[in-house]
């Protein structure tokens, strides 16, 4: 199972959270960034519908896969402030 960590950091004159090096929008307070990260982490754990997806790879081949709606990552919050 995949694991996603939301990290609370100072950013752009305020606070933000990052996931895999990508920053959220800035928040004016640490508490606001933490609340937003908790909300985003909870949303990521919500199951969805199982869907069939199709995609083309760089070599021009098409693939069809089933993406299980119940295959959701574990999430946590890292807050060192």
Short mmCIF file of N, CA and C in Angstrom, two decimals, residues 22-77:
data_model
loop_
_atom_site.label_atom_id
_atom_site.label_comp_id
_atom_site.label_asym_id
_atom_site.label_seq_id
_atom_site.Cartn_x
_atom_site.Cartn_y
_atom_site.Cartn_z
N UNK A 22 6.11 19.03 -3.43
CA UNK A 22 5.17 19.99 -4.02
C UNK A 22 4.49 20.74 -2.88
N UNK A 23 4.50 22.08 -2.98
CA UNK A 23 3.94 22.92 -1.93
C UNK A 23 2.46 23.19 -2.15
N UNK A 24 1.73 23.27 -1.05
CA UNK A 24 0.35 23.77 -1.09
C UNK A 24 0.40 25.28 -1.24
N UNK A 25 -0.75 25.89 -1.28
CA UNK A 25 -0.80 27.35 -1.22
C UNK A 25 -0.31 27.77 0.17
N UNK A 26 0.18 28.99 0.30
CA UNK A 26 0.62 29.45 1.62
C UNK A 26 -0.57 29.77 2.53
N UNK A 27 -0.38 29.55 3.81
CA UNK A 27 -1.37 29.88 4.83
C UNK A 27 -0.74 30.87 5.79
N UNK A 28 -1.54 31.78 6.36
CA UNK A 28 -0.96 32.82 7.22
C UNK A 28 -0.43 32.29 8.55
N UNK A 29 -0.94 31.15 9.01
CA UNK A 29 -0.52 30.62 10.30
C UNK A 29 -0.17 29.13 10.20
N UNK A 30 0.61 28.70 11.15
CA UNK A 30 0.95 27.28 11.25
C UNK A 30 -0.31 26.45 11.46
N UNK A 31 -1.18 26.94 12.31
CA UNK A 31 -2.42 26.21 12.61
C UNK A 31 -3.28 26.02 11.37
N UNK A 32 -3.35 27.05 10.53
CA UNK A 32 -4.14 26.94 9.30
C UNK A 32 -3.54 25.93 8.33
N UNK A 33 -2.22 25.92 8.21
CA UNK A 33 -1.55 24.94 7.33
C UNK A 33 -1.74 23.52 7.87
N UNK A 34 -1.65 23.35 9.17
CA UNK A 34 -1.85 22.04 9.77
C UNK A 34 -3.28 21.55 9.56
N UNK A 35 -4.25 22.42 9.73
CA UNK A 35 -5.64 22.04 9.52
C UNK A 35 -5.88 21.65 8.06
N UNK A 36 -5.29 22.40 7.13
CA UNK A 36 -5.44 22.09 5.70
C UNK A 36 -4.79 20.75 5.36
N UNK A 37 -3.64 20.49 5.94
CA UNK A 37 -2.95 19.21 5.69
C UNK A 37 -3.77 18.04 6.25
N UNK A 38 -4.34 18.22 7.42
CA UNK A 38 -5.18 17.16 8.00
C UNK A 38 -6.39 16.89 7.12
N UNK A 39 -6.99 17.95 6.59
CA UNK A 39 -8.14 17.80 5.71
C UNK A 39 -7.75 17.08 4.42
N UNK A 40 -6.64 17.50 3.81
CA UNK A 40 -6.19 16.88 2.56
C UNK A 40 -5.84 15.41 2.78
N UNK A 41 -5.18 15.10 3.89
CA UNK A 41 -4.81 13.72 4.18
C UNK A 41 -6.05 12.85 4.38
N UNK A 42 -7.05 13.38 5.04
CA UNK A 42 -8.30 12.63 5.26
C UNK A 42 -9.02 12.40 3.94
N UNK A 43 -9.04 13.40 3.07
CA UNK A 43 -9.69 13.26 1.76
C UNK A 43 -9.00 12.20 0.91
N UNK A 44 -7.70 12.12 1.02
CA UNK A 44 -6.95 11.16 0.22
C UNK A 44 -7.26 9.71 0.60
N UNK A 45 -7.69 9.50 1.83
CA UNK A 45 -8.02 8.15 2.30
C UNK A 45 -9.43 7.70 1.94
N UNK A 46 -10.26 8.61 1.44
CA UNK A 46 -11.66 8.29 1.12
C UNK A 46 -11.71 7.40 -0.13
N UNK A 47 -12.36 6.25 -0.04
CA UNK A 47 -12.46 5.40 -1.22
C UNK A 47 -13.32 6.03 -2.30
N UNK A 48 -13.04 5.64 -3.52
CA UNK A 48 -13.81 6.13 -4.66
C UNK A 48 -14.41 4.95 -5.41
N UNK A 49 -14.74 5.18 -6.68
CA UNK A 49 -15.30 4.12 -7.52
C UNK A 49 -14.17 3.38 -8.24
N UNK A 50 -14.36 2.11 -8.46
CA UNK A 50 -13.43 1.37 -9.30
C UNK A 50 -13.68 1.78 -10.74
N UNK A 51 -12.62 2.12 -11.45
CA UNK A 51 -12.72 2.63 -12.82
C UNK A 51 -11.74 1.89 -13.73
N UNK A 52 -12.09 1.80 -14.99
CA UNK A 52 -11.17 1.31 -16.00
C UNK A 52 -10.47 2.52 -16.60
N UNK A 53 -9.14 2.47 -16.65
CA UNK A 53 -8.38 3.58 -17.21
C UNK A 53 -7.59 3.09 -18.43
N UNK A 54 -7.42 3.96 -19.40
CA UNK A 54 -6.63 3.67 -20.58
C UNK A 54 -5.60 4.77 -20.74
N UNK A 55 -4.39 4.38 -21.13
CA UNK A 55 -3.34 5.37 -21.35
C UNK A 55 -2.37 4.87 -22.40
N UNK A 56 -1.70 5.83 -23.04
CA UNK A 56 -0.72 5.52 -24.07
C UNK A 56 0.68 5.79 -23.51
N UNK A 57 1.58 4.86 -23.68
CA UNK A 57 2.95 5.03 -23.22
C UNK A 57 3.76 5.77 -24.28
N UNK A 58 4.97 6.17 -23.93
CA UNK A 58 5.82 6.95 -24.83
C UNK A 58 6.11 6.21 -26.14
N UNK A 59 6.08 4.89 -26.10
CA UNK A 59 6.37 4.12 -27.32
C UNK A 59 5.12 3.89 -28.18
N UNK A 60 4.01 4.55 -27.83
CA UNK A 60 2.79 4.50 -28.63
C UNK A 60 1.87 3.33 -28.36
N UNK A 61 2.13 2.55 -27.33
CA UNK A 61 1.28 1.41 -27.00
C UNK A 61 0.20 1.82 -26.01
N UNK A 62 -1.00 1.32 -26.23
CA UNK A 62 -2.13 1.60 -25.35
C UNK A 62 -2.27 0.50 -24.31
N UNK A 63 -2.61 0.89 -23.10
CA UNK A 63 -2.80 -0.04 -21.99
C UNK A 63 -4.15 0.22 -21.35
N UNK A 64 -4.77 -0.83 -20.89
CA UNK A 64 -6.03 -0.74 -20.14
C UNK A 64 -5.81 -1.40 -18.79
N UNK A 65 -6.18 -0.68 -17.74
CA UNK A 65 -6.05 -1.20 -16.38
C UNK A 65 -7.31 -0.88 -15.60
N UNK A 66 -7.50 -1.62 -14.53
CA UNK A 66 -8.57 -1.33 -13.59
C UNK A 66 -7.96 -0.68 -12.36
N UNK A 67 -8.44 0.49 -12.02
CA UNK A 67 -8.00 1.21 -10.82
C UNK A 67 -9.05 1.00 -9.74
N UNK A 68 -8.69 0.25 -8.73
CA UNK A 68 -9.63 -0.06 -7.65
C UNK A 68 -9.90 1.17 -6.80
N UNK A 69 -11.13 1.51 -6.60
CA UNK A 69 -11.52 2.66 -5.79
C UNK A 69 -11.17 2.50 -4.32
N UNK A 70 -10.96 1.27 -3.90
CA UNK A 70 -10.62 1.02 -2.50
C UNK A 70 -9.12 1.06 -2.26
N UNK A 71 -8.32 1.23 -3.30
CA UNK A 71 -6.86 1.24 -3.19
C UNK A 71 -6.40 2.65 -2.83
N UNK A 72 -6.52 3.00 -1.57
CA UNK A 72 -6.20 4.34 -1.10
C UNK A 72 -4.92 4.30 -0.26
N UNK A 73 -4.11 5.36 -0.29
CA UNK A 73 -2.86 5.36 0.47
C UNK A 73 -3.10 5.58 1.97
N UNK A 74 -2.12 5.15 2.73
CA UNK A 74 -2.07 5.56 4.14
C UNK A 74 -1.49 6.97 4.15
N UNK A 75 -1.92 7.79 5.08
CA UNK A 75 -1.41 9.17 5.15
C UNK A 75 -1.02 9.49 6.58
N UNK A 76 -0.06 10.42 6.69
CA UNK A 76 0.27 10.96 8.02
C UNK A 76 0.77 12.39 7.85
N UNK A 77 0.91 13.06 8.98
CA UNK A 77 1.34 14.46 9.03
C UNK A 77 2.67 14.52 9.77
#
